[in-house]
PDB file of C-alpha atoms in Angstrom:
ATOM      1  CA  MET A 166     -96.651 -29.368 -30.040  1.00 45.00           C
ATOM      2  CA  THR A 167     -96.306 -27.516 -33.333  1.00 41.00           C
ATOM      3  CA  THR A 168     -94.322 -24.339 -33.637  1.00 39.00           C
ATOM      4  CA  LEU A 169     -93.831 -22.028 -36.569  1.00 35.00           C
ATOM      5  CA  GLU A 170     -90.468 -20.423 -37.207  1.00 38.00           C
ATOM      6  CA  GLY A 171     -89.932 -16.925 -35.940  1.00 40.00           C
ATOM      7  CA  ASN A 172     -88.465 -14.858 -33.171  1.00 47.00           C
ATOM      8  CA  PRO A 173     -90.489 -14.258 -31.094  1.00 49.00           C
ATOM      9  CA  PRO A 174     -91.909 -17.738 -31.708  1.00 54.00           C
ATOM     10  CA  GLY A 175     -94.937 -18.071 -33.908  1.00 64.00           C
ATOM     11  CA  PRO A 176     -98.148 -19.671 -32.781  1.00 87.00           C
ATOM     12  CA  ILE A 177     -97.843 -22.634 -30.478  1.00 93.00           C
ATOM     13  CA  VAL A 178    -100.784 -25.009 -30.514  1.00 95.00           C
ATOM     14  CA  LEU A 179    -101.341 -27.895 -28.116  1.00 97.00           C
ATOM     15  CA  TRP A 180    -104.087 -30.498 -28.131  1.00 96.00           C
ATOM     16  CA  LEU A 181    -104.137 -32.074 -24.700  1.00 97.00           C
ATOM     17  CA  ALA A 182    -106.014 -35.084 -23.377  1.00 97.00           C
ATOM     18  CA  SER A 183    -108.242 -34.073 -20.457  1.00 97.00           C
ATOM     19  CA  ARG A 184    -105.911 -35.080 -17.664  1.00 97.00           C
ATOM     20  CA  TYR A 185    -104.698 -32.779 -14.931  1.00 96.00           C
ATOM     21  CA  GLU A 186    -101.058 -33.759 -15.413  1.00 96.00           C
ATOM     22  CA  ASN A 187    -101.255 -32.171 -18.863  1.00 97.00           C
ATOM     23  CA  ILE A 188    -101.562 -28.765 -17.204  1.00 97.00           C
ATOM     24  CA  GLU A 189     -97.790 -29.053 -16.803  1.00 96.00           C
ATOM     25  CA  LEU A 190     -97.391 -29.329 -20.600  1.00 97.00           C
ATOM     26  CA  ALA A 191     -99.361 -26.115 -21.062  1.00 98.00           C
ATOM     27  CA  GLN A 192     -97.232 -24.473 -18.374  1.00 97.00           C
ATOM     28  CA  ALA A 193     -94.035 -25.643 -20.102  1.00 97.00           C
ATOM     29  CA  ALA A 194     -95.201 -24.145 -23.394  1.00 97.00           C
ATOM     30  CA  LEU A 195     -96.010 -20.870 -21.647  1.00 97.00           C
ATOM     31  CA  ASP A 196     -92.557 -20.828 -20.047  1.00 95.00           C
ATOM     32  CA  HIS A 197     -91.079 -21.190 -23.551  1.00 94.00           C
ATOM     33  CA  VAL A 198     -93.194 -18.363 -24.950  1.00 93.00           C
ATOM     34  CA  CYS A 199     -92.428 -16.043 -22.032  1.00 93.00           C
ATOM     35  CA  ARG A 200     -88.698 -16.738 -22.223  1.00 91.00           C
ATOM     36  CA  HIS A 201     -88.647 -15.757 -25.891  1.00 88.00           C
ATOM     37  CA  ALA A 202     -90.806 -12.707 -25.235  1.00 87.00           C
ATOM     38  CA  GLY A 203     -88.603 -11.488 -22.370  1.00 87.00           C
ATOM     39  CA  VAL A 204     -91.422 -11.578 -19.859  1.00 90.00           C
ATOM     40  CA  PRO A 205     -90.118 -11.108 -16.286  1.00 90.00           C
ATOM     41  CA  SER A 206     -90.518 -14.220 -14.141  1.00 90.00           C
ATOM     42  CA  GLU A 207     -92.820 -12.413 -11.713  1.00 91.00           C
ATOM     43  CA  ASP A 208     -95.316 -11.686 -14.507  1.00 93.00           C
ATOM     44  CA  GLU A 209     -94.832 -15.110 -16.029  1.00 95.00           C
ATOM     45  CA  HIS A 210     -95.943 -16.554 -12.699  1.00 96.00           C
ATOM     46  CA  TRP A 211     -99.287 -14.720 -12.793  1.00 97.00           C
ATOM     47  CA  ILE A 212     -99.925 -15.518 -16.457  1.00 98.00           C
ATOM     48  CA  GLY A 213     -99.140 -19.111 -15.523  1.00 98.00           C
ATOM     49  CA  ILE A 214    -101.737 -19.107 -12.753  1.00 98.00           C
ATOM     50  CA  ALA A 215    -104.364 -17.836 -15.209  1.00 98.00           C
ATOM     51  CA  LEU A 216    -103.374 -20.476 -17.761  1.00 98.00           C
ATOM     52  CA  ARG A 217    -103.481 -23.277 -15.189  1.00 98.00           C
ATOM     53  CA  GLU A 218    -106.944 -22.186 -14.068  1.00 97.00           C
ATOM     54  CA  ALA A 219    -108.195 -22.044 -17.647  1.00 97.00           C
ATOM     55  CA  VAL A 220    -106.891 -25.505 -18.542  1.00 97.00           C
ATOM     56  CA  ALA A 221    -108.145 -26.978 -15.265  1.00 97.00           C
ATOM     57  CA  ASN A 222    -111.607 -25.532 -15.950  1.00 95.00           C
ATOM     58  CA  ALA A 223    -111.590 -26.965 -19.470  1.00 96.00           C
ATOM     59  CA  ILE A 224    -110.669 -30.413 -18.137  1.00 96.00           C
ATOM     60  CA  LYS A 225    -112.962 -30.411 -15.107  1.00 95.00           C
ATOM     61  CA  HIS A 226    -116.030 -28.392 -16.060  1.00 93.00           C
ATOM     62  CA  GLY A 227    -115.778 -28.454 -19.850  1.00 94.00           C
ATOM     63  CA  ASN A 228    -114.734 -31.992 -20.696  1.00 95.00           C
ATOM     64  CA  ARG A 229    -115.822 -33.485 -17.345  1.00 94.00           C
ATOM     65  CA  GLN A 230    -112.447 -35.255 -17.104  1.00 95.00           C
ATOM     66  CA  ASP A 231    -113.290 -37.394 -20.126  1.00 96.00           C
ATOM     67  CA  SER A 232    -109.753 -38.142 -21.319  1.00 92.00           C
ATOM     68  CA  THR A 233    -111.015 -38.882 -24.839  1.00 95.00           C
ATOM     69  CA  LYS A 234    -111.976 -35.224 -25.126  1.00 96.00           C
ATOM     70  CA  LYS A 235    -109.266 -32.735 -25.926  1.00 96.00           C
ATOM     71  CA  VAL A 236    -108.309 -29.338 -24.605  1.00 97.00           C
ATOM     72  CA  LEU A 237    -106.925 -26.852 -27.098  1.00 96.00           C
ATOM     73  CA  VAL A 238    -104.287 -24.431 -25.846  1.00 97.00           C
ATOM     74  CA  SER A 239    -102.728 -21.899 -28.179  1.00 96.00           C
ATOM     75  CA  PHE A 240    -100.289 -19.029 -27.679  1.00 96.00           C
ATOM     76  CA  ARG A 241     -99.796 -16.201 -30.126  1.00 94.00           C
ATOM     77  CA  ARG A 242     -98.150 -12.798 -30.127  1.00 91.00           C
ATOM     78  CA  GLU A 243    -100.300  -9.963 -31.401  1.00 91.00           C
ATOM     79  CA  GLY A 244     -98.251  -6.813 -31.391  1.00 90.00           C
ATOM     80  CA  ASP A 245     -97.335  -6.163 -27.772  1.00 90.00           C
ATOM     81  CA  ASP A 246     -99.889  -8.652 -26.490  1.00 93.00           C
ATOM     82  CA  LEU A 247     -99.705 -12.319 -25.639  1.00 95.00           C
ATOM     83  CA  LEU A 248    -102.908 -14.035 -26.671  1.00 96.00           C
ATOM     84  CA  ILE A 249    -103.797 -17.352 -25.049  1.00 97.00           C
ATOM     85  CA  VAL A 250    -106.776 -19.418 -26.174  1.00 96.00           C
ATOM     86  CA  VAL A 251    -108.080 -22.411 -24.215  1.00 97.00           C
ATOM     87  CA  GLY A 252    -110.919 -24.455 -25.682  1.00 96.00           C
ATOM     88  CA  ASP A 253    -112.748 -27.576 -24.610  1.00 96.00           C
ATOM     89  CA  GLU A 254    -115.188 -30.041 -26.164  1.00 95.00           C
ATOM     90  CA  GLY A 255    -117.814 -29.840 -23.456  1.00 92.00           C
ATOM     91  CA  GLU A 256    -121.372 -28.585 -23.476  1.00 89.00           C
ATOM     92  CA  GLY A 257    -120.452 -24.955 -22.889  1.00 80.00           C
ATOM     93  CA  PHE A 258    -121.506 -22.715 -20.056  1.00 75.00           C
ATOM     94  CA  ASP A 259    -122.903 -19.288 -19.474  1.00 77.00           C
ATOM     95  CA  PRO A 260    -120.245 -17.026 -17.948  1.00 77.00           C
ATOM     96  CA  VAL A 261    -122.975 -14.643 -16.817  1.00 78.00           C
ATOM     97  CA  HIS A 262    -123.966 -17.137 -14.137  1.00 84.00           C
ATOM     98  CA  ILE A 263    -120.635 -17.231 -12.351  1.00 88.00           C
ATOM     99  CA  ALA A 264    -120.985 -16.434  -8.678  1.00 93.00           C
ATOM    100  CA  ASP A 265    -118.888 -13.621  -7.209  1.00 96.00           C
ATOM    101  CA  PRO A 266    -116.294 -15.287  -4.940  1.00 96.00           C
ATOM    102  CA  LEU A 267    -115.941 -12.044  -2.982  1.00 97.00           C
ATOM    103  CA  ALA A 268    -119.601 -12.014  -1.931  1.00 96.00           C
ATOM    104  CA  PRO A 269    -119.862 -12.804   1.786  1.00 95.00           C
ATOM    105  CA  GLU A 270    -122.080 -15.820   1.133  1.00 97.00           C
ATOM    106  CA  ASN A 271    -119.444 -17.304  -1.193  1.00 97.00           C
ATOM    107  CA  GLN A 272    -116.296 -16.483   0.729  1.00 95.00           C
ATOM    108  CA  MET A 273    -116.026 -19.853   2.485  1.00 97.00           C
ATOM    109  CA  LYS A 274    -117.005 -21.960  -0.506  1.00 97.00           C
ATOM    110  CA  THR A 275    -114.444 -24.506  -1.600  1.00 97.00           C
ATOM    111  CA  SER A 276    -114.753 -23.704  -5.306  1.00 96.00           C
ATOM    112  CA  GLY A 277    -115.656 -20.890  -7.682  1.00 96.00           C
ATOM    113  CA  ARG A 278    -112.480 -18.778  -7.690  1.00 97.00           C
ATOM    114  CA  GLY A 279    -110.773 -19.949 -10.892  1.00 97.00           C
ATOM    115  CA  ILE A 280    -112.322 -17.498 -13.335  1.00 97.00           C
ATOM    116  CA  PHE A 281    -111.896 -14.690 -10.823  1.00 97.00           C
ATOM    117  CA  TYR A 282    -108.155 -15.405 -10.743  1.00 98.00           C
ATOM    118  CA  ILE A 283    -108.013 -15.489 -14.542  1.00 98.00           C
ATOM    119  CA  LYS A 284    -109.716 -12.101 -14.770  1.00 97.00           C
ATOM    120  CA  THR A 285    -107.503 -10.699 -12.030  1.00 97.00           C
ATOM    121  CA  PHE A 286    -104.201 -11.738 -13.559  1.00 97.00           C
ATOM    122  CA  MET A 287    -104.946 -11.118 -17.256  1.00 97.00           C
ATOM    123  CA  ASP A 288    -105.787  -7.824 -18.979  1.00 97.00           C
ATOM    124  CA  ASP A 289    -108.704  -9.015 -21.064  1.00 97.00           C
ATOM    125  CA  VAL A 290    -110.800 -12.196 -20.890  1.00 97.00           C
ATOM    126  CA  ALA A 291    -113.591 -13.310 -23.214  1.00 96.00           C
ATOM    127  CA  PHE A 292    -115.715 -16.444 -23.465  1.00 95.00           C
ATOM    128  CA  SER A 293    -117.322 -17.723 -26.619  1.00 93.00           C
ATOM    129  CA  ARG A 294    -118.838 -20.911 -27.990  1.00 90.00           C
ATOM    130  CA  GLY A 295    -116.583 -23.214 -29.964  1.00 82.00           C
ATOM    131  CA  GLU A 296    -117.214 -23.761 -33.664  1.00 79.00           C
ATOM    132  CA  THR A 297    -118.737 -27.171 -33.068  1.00 75.00           C
ATOM    133  CA  ALA A 298    -119.021 -27.471 -29.296  1.00 80.00           C
ATOM    134  CA  GLY A 299    -117.542 -26.405 -26.035  1.00 92.00           C
ATOM    135  CA  THR A 300    -116.288 -23.158 -24.619  1.00 94.00           C
ATOM    136  CA  VAL A 301    -113.436 -21.044 -25.918  1.00 96.00           C
ATOM    137  CA  LEU A 302    -111.671 -18.781 -23.455  1.00 96.00           C
ATOM    138  CA  THR A 303    -109.523 -16.065 -24.986  1.00 97.00           C
ATOM    139  CA  MET A 304    -107.266 -14.136 -22.662  1.00 97.00           C
ATOM    140  CA  ARG A 305    -104.852 -11.361 -23.424  1.00 96.00           C
ATOM    141  CA  LYS A 306    -101.916  -9.904 -21.551  1.00 96.00           C
ATOM    142  CA  SER A 307    -100.018  -6.813 -22.623  1.00 94.00           C
ATOM    143  CA  LEU A 308     -96.301  -7.556 -22.565  1.00 88.00           C
ATOM    144  CA  LYS A 309     -95.269  -3.951 -23.120  1.00 81.00           C
ATOM    145  CA  ALA A 310     -95.367  -2.945 -19.468  1.00 68.00           C
ATOM    146  CA  GLN A 311     -93.920  -6.293 -18.411  1.00 59.00           C
ATOM    147  CA  GLN A 312     -90.972  -5.994 -20.777  1.00 60.00           C
ATOM    148  CA  ALA A 313     -90.307  -2.422 -19.642  1.00 62.00           C
ATOM    149  CA  LYS A 314     -90.256  -3.597 -16.034  1.00 58.00           C
ATOM    150  CA  GLY A 315     -87.891  -6.425 -16.890  1.00 54.00           C
ATOM    151  CA  ALA A 316     -85.494  -4.214 -18.864  1.00 53.00           C
TER     152      ALA A 316
ATOM    153  CA  MET B  39     -89.539 -28.337  -6.902  1.00 76.00           C
ATOM    154  CA  LYS B  40     -91.274 -31.658  -6.290  1.00 86.00           C
ATOM    155  CA  THR B  41     -94.579 -31.454  -4.449  1.00 92.00           C
ATOM    156  CA  SER B  42     -94.623 -33.038  -1.017  1.00 96.00           C
ATOM    157  CA  VAL B  43     -96.752 -32.894   2.109  1.00 97.00           C
ATOM    158  CA  THR B  44     -95.190 -34.057   5.374  1.00 97.00           C
ATOM    159  CA  THR B  45     -96.262 -33.801   8.999  1.00 97.00           C
ATOM    160  CA  ARG B  46     -94.351 -33.418  12.253  1.00 98.00           C
ATOM    161  CA  ASP B  47     -95.168 -32.813  15.896  1.00 97.00           C
ATOM    162  CA  VAL B  48     -94.113 -29.660  17.706  1.00 97.00           C
ATOM    163  CA  GLY B  49     -95.260 -30.331  21.253  1.00 96.00           C
ATOM    164  CA  ASP B  50     -99.032 -30.672  21.038  1.00 96.00           C
ATOM    165  CA  VAL B  51     -99.135 -28.878  17.692  1.00 98.00           C
ATOM    166  CA  LYS B  52     -99.263 -30.758  14.388  1.00 98.00           C
ATOM    167  CA  ALA B  53     -97.208 -29.016  11.709  1.00 98.00           C
ATOM    168  CA  ILE B  54     -97.997 -29.752   8.056  1.00 98.00           C
ATOM    169  CA  ASP B  55     -95.085 -28.851   5.778  1.00 98.00           C
ATOM    170  CA  LEU B  56     -96.094 -28.168   2.179  1.00 98.00           C
ATOM    171  CA  LYS B  57     -93.597 -28.079  -0.649  1.00 97.00           C
ATOM    172  CA  GLY B  58     -93.940 -27.294  -4.352  1.00 97.00           C
ATOM    173  CA  LYS B  59     -97.270 -26.915  -6.134  1.00 97.00           C
ATOM    174  CA  ILE B  60    -100.543 -27.081  -4.240  1.00 97.00           C
ATOM    175  CA  THR B  61    -102.668 -27.332  -7.347  1.00 97.00           C
ATOM    176  CA  ILE B  62    -105.434 -29.412  -8.865  1.00 97.00           C
ATOM    177  CA  GLY B  63    -104.474 -33.045  -9.254  1.00 90.00           C
ATOM    178  CA  ALA B  64    -101.179 -32.465  -7.485  1.00 86.00           C
ATOM    179  CA  GLY B  65    -100.753 -31.317  -3.895  1.00 92.00           C
ATOM    180  CA  ASP B  66    -104.332 -30.234  -3.197  1.00 95.00           C
ATOM    181  CA  VAL B  67    -105.678 -33.656  -2.199  1.00 95.00           C
ATOM    182  CA  GLN B  68    -102.451 -34.601  -0.398  1.00 96.00           C
ATOM    183  CA  MET B  69    -102.767 -31.463   1.724  1.00 97.00           C
ATOM    184  CA  ARG B  70    -106.420 -32.159   2.539  1.00 97.00           C
ATOM    185  CA  GLU B  71    -105.678 -35.764   3.503  1.00 97.00           C
ATOM    186  CA  ALA B  72    -102.818 -34.723   5.801  1.00 97.00           C
ATOM    187  CA  ILE B  73    -104.952 -32.124   7.587  1.00 98.00           C
ATOM    188  CA  HIS B  74    -107.981 -34.410   7.861  1.00 98.00           C
ATOM    189  CA  SER B  75    -105.755 -37.188   9.174  1.00 98.00           C
ATOM    190  CA  ALA B  76    -104.499 -34.872  11.925  1.00 98.00           C
ATOM    191  CA  LEU B  77    -108.053 -33.796  12.769  1.00 98.00           C
ATOM    192  CA  ASN B  78    -109.311 -37.381  12.818  1.00 97.00           C
ATOM    193  CA  ALA B  79    -106.473 -38.271  15.176  1.00 97.00           C
ATOM    194  CA  GLY B  80    -107.874 -35.706  17.585  1.00 97.00           C
ATOM    195  CA  CYS B  81    -105.344 -32.950  16.980  1.00 97.00           C
ATOM    196  CA  THR B  82    -106.792 -29.537  17.845  1.00 98.00           C
ATOM    197  CA  LYS B  83    -103.790 -27.342  16.974  1.00 98.00           C
ATOM    198  CA  ILE B  84    -102.619 -27.390  13.374  1.00 98.00           C
ATOM    199  CA  ILE B  85    -100.168 -25.153  11.594  1.00 98.00           C
ATOM    200  CA  VAL B  86     -99.738 -25.265   7.830  1.00 98.00           C
ATOM    201  CA  ASN B  87     -96.218 -24.274   6.856  1.00 98.00           C
ATOM    202  CA  MET B  88     -96.257 -22.789   3.350  1.00 98.00           C
ATOM    203  CA  LYS B  89     -92.656 -21.613   3.249  1.00 98.00           C
ATOM    204  CA  GLU B  90     -91.723 -23.816   0.296  1.00 98.00           C
ATOM    205  CA  VAL B  91     -94.958 -23.594  -1.684  1.00 98.00           C
ATOM    206  CA  SER B  92     -94.154 -22.349  -5.186  1.00 97.00           C
ATOM    207  CA  THR B  93     -97.672 -22.170  -6.643  1.00 97.00           C
ATOM    208  CA  ILE B  94    -101.223 -22.453  -5.384  1.00 97.00           C
ATOM    209  CA  ASP B  95    -104.302 -22.427  -7.599  1.00 97.00           C
ATOM    210  CA  SER B  96    -108.022 -22.069  -6.893  1.00 98.00           C
ATOM    211  CA  SER B  97    -108.267 -25.771  -6.126  1.00 98.00           C
ATOM    212  CA  GLY B  98    -105.522 -25.525  -3.513  1.00 98.00           C
ATOM    213  CA  VAL B  99    -107.143 -22.417  -2.075  1.00 98.00           C
ATOM    214  CA  GLY B 100    -110.498 -24.217  -1.997  1.00 98.00           C
ATOM    215  CA  GLU B 101    -108.977 -27.135  -0.108  1.00 98.00           C
ATOM    216  CA  LEU B 102    -107.441 -24.720   2.403  1.00 98.00           C
ATOM    217  CA  VAL B 103    -110.849 -23.129   2.942  1.00 98.00           C
ATOM    218  CA  GLY B 104    -112.514 -26.536   3.296  1.00 98.00           C
ATOM    219  CA  CYS B 105    -109.896 -27.729   5.804  1.00 98.00           C
ATOM    220  CA  TYR B 106    -110.227 -24.517   7.801  1.00 98.00           C
ATOM    221  CA  THR B 107    -114.004 -24.992   7.981  1.00 98.00           C
ATOM    222  CA  THR B 108    -113.687 -28.663   8.932  1.00 98.00           C
ATOM    223  CA  ALA B 109    -111.160 -27.822  11.650  1.00 98.00           C
ATOM    224  CA  THR B 110    -113.409 -25.121  13.076  1.00 98.00           C
ATOM    225  CA  HIS B 111    -116.412 -27.473  13.118  1.00 97.00           C
ATOM    226  CA  LYS B 112    -114.346 -30.038  15.002  1.00 97.00           C
ATOM    227  CA  GLY B 113    -113.300 -27.462  17.582  1.00 97.00           C
ATOM    228  CA  ALA B 114    -109.734 -27.341  16.294  1.00 98.00           C
ATOM    229  CA  LYS B 115    -107.678 -24.362  15.150  1.00 98.00           C
ATOM    230  CA  MET B 116    -105.779 -24.252  11.871  1.00 98.00           C
ATOM    231  CA  LYS B 117    -103.240 -21.507  11.207  1.00 98.00           C
ATOM    232  CA  LEU B 118    -101.007 -20.648   8.278  1.00 98.00           C
ATOM    233  CA  GLU B 119     -97.351 -19.665   8.544  1.00 98.00           C
ATOM    234  CA  ASN B 120     -94.442 -18.519   6.377  1.00 98.00           C
ATOM    235  CA  LEU B 121     -96.499 -17.477   3.358  1.00 98.00           C
ATOM    236  CA  PRO B 122     -94.329 -16.532   0.356  1.00 98.00           C
ATOM    237  CA  ALA B 123     -95.387 -13.235  -1.218  1.00 97.00           C
ATOM    238  CA  LYS B 124     -97.016 -14.880  -4.248  1.00 97.00           C
ATOM    239  CA  ILE B 125     -99.094 -17.194  -2.064  1.00 98.00           C
ATOM    240  CA  SER B 126    -100.113 -14.301   0.142  1.00 98.00           C
ATOM    241  CA  ASP B 127    -101.156 -12.357  -2.973  1.00 98.00           C
ATOM    242  CA  VAL B 128    -103.394 -15.203  -4.157  1.00 98.00           C
ATOM    243  CA  LEU B 129    -105.185 -15.223  -0.797  1.00 98.00           C
ATOM    244  CA  THR B 130    -105.328 -11.435  -0.689  1.00 98.00           C
ATOM    245  CA  VAL B 131    -107.128 -10.895  -4.008  1.00 97.00           C
ATOM    246  CA  THR B 132    -109.935 -13.191  -2.907  1.00 96.00           C
ATOM    247  CA  GLN B 133    -109.988 -11.515   0.526  1.00 96.00           C
ATOM    248  CA  LEU B 134    -109.218 -14.815   2.261  1.00 97.00           C
ATOM    249  CA  ILE B 135    -106.087 -13.466   3.889  1.00 96.00           C
ATOM    250  CA  THR B 136    -108.335 -11.898   6.522  1.00 95.00           C
ATOM    251  CA  VAL B 137    -110.182 -15.173   7.108  1.00 95.00           C
ATOM    252  CA  PHE B 138    -107.161 -17.302   7.938  1.00 97.00           C
ATOM    253  CA  ASP B 139    -104.910 -16.781  10.942  1.00 97.00           C
ATOM    254  CA  VAL B 140    -101.598 -16.036   9.240  1.00 98.00           C
ATOM    255  CA  TYR B 141     -98.211 -15.779  10.959  1.00 98.00           C
ATOM    256  CA  ASP B 142     -94.795 -14.734   9.702  1.00 97.00           C
ATOM    257  CA  ASN B 143     -92.963 -17.567  11.410  1.00 97.00           C
ATOM    258  CA  GLU B 144     -93.547 -20.844  13.212  1.00 97.00           C
ATOM    259  CA  GLN B 145     -92.792 -19.603  16.701  1.00 97.00           C
ATOM    260  CA  ASP B 146     -95.420 -16.880  16.431  1.00 97.00           C
ATOM    261  CA  ALA B 147     -97.926 -19.396  15.070  1.00 98.00           C
ATOM    262  CA  ILE B 148     -97.283 -21.814  17.941  1.00 97.00           C
ATOM    263  CA  ASN B 149     -97.368 -19.062  20.565  1.00 97.00           C
ATOM    264  CA  SER B 150    -100.742 -17.894  19.216  1.00 97.00           C
ATOM    265  CA  PHE B 151    -102.425 -21.068  20.466  1.00 96.00           C
ATOM    266  CA  GLY B 152    -101.785 -19.838  24.003  1.00 83.00           C
TER     267      GLY B 152
END
């Protein structure tokens, strides 16, 4: 983990091997960021769910659990927002073709809810192609309302 | 809180006690194996006690859905009890809260089997 000096903390960047246990490292970094940013624990929980889903997707669907491929996770404050970026080294995917988990025909499926949870718990979510390969997920959460609630 | 999945018998009901994170690579497979083990042993009444679950992700939710479907196909009934608010919220946003039989406490869940 690399951190830059500053309060609130500067960017935090992690490069994780594609193993599920490393989701806990991403969660630990988020806990650190949220503690410094004064994010109430209730909101930290939901941001954490979104982060866990994003990293799990990068490991499972992006890097196909190839532990030699890395998952990038970065945290950055931008004004009142927390910006989280999760990138993989996979072949990329088209977010347009994600099935709606609320559709009756999908309700009893055992998968396909991760991105829905990310979109539900974050304020803004965008997918793009990585510079060389893979998918980059950028998600944003406004901390202004959260900090006001926690005050 | 360390993740654990344990089972106990309450009369003819099999209770599965979940603790900690029911997430990908952690408690999700443990939970599925415990429920499938009960079903394969011929148990037809299963309650999943979620009182001490701290976090559930889409993988854990997917396993719950899969176990519910498997139980139904085998003629068994699987019910959820003691859902913490955050776990209930995760099931609510995906409209699964109306699919599962959910009870506030264990006695109500057991009584519901009739």
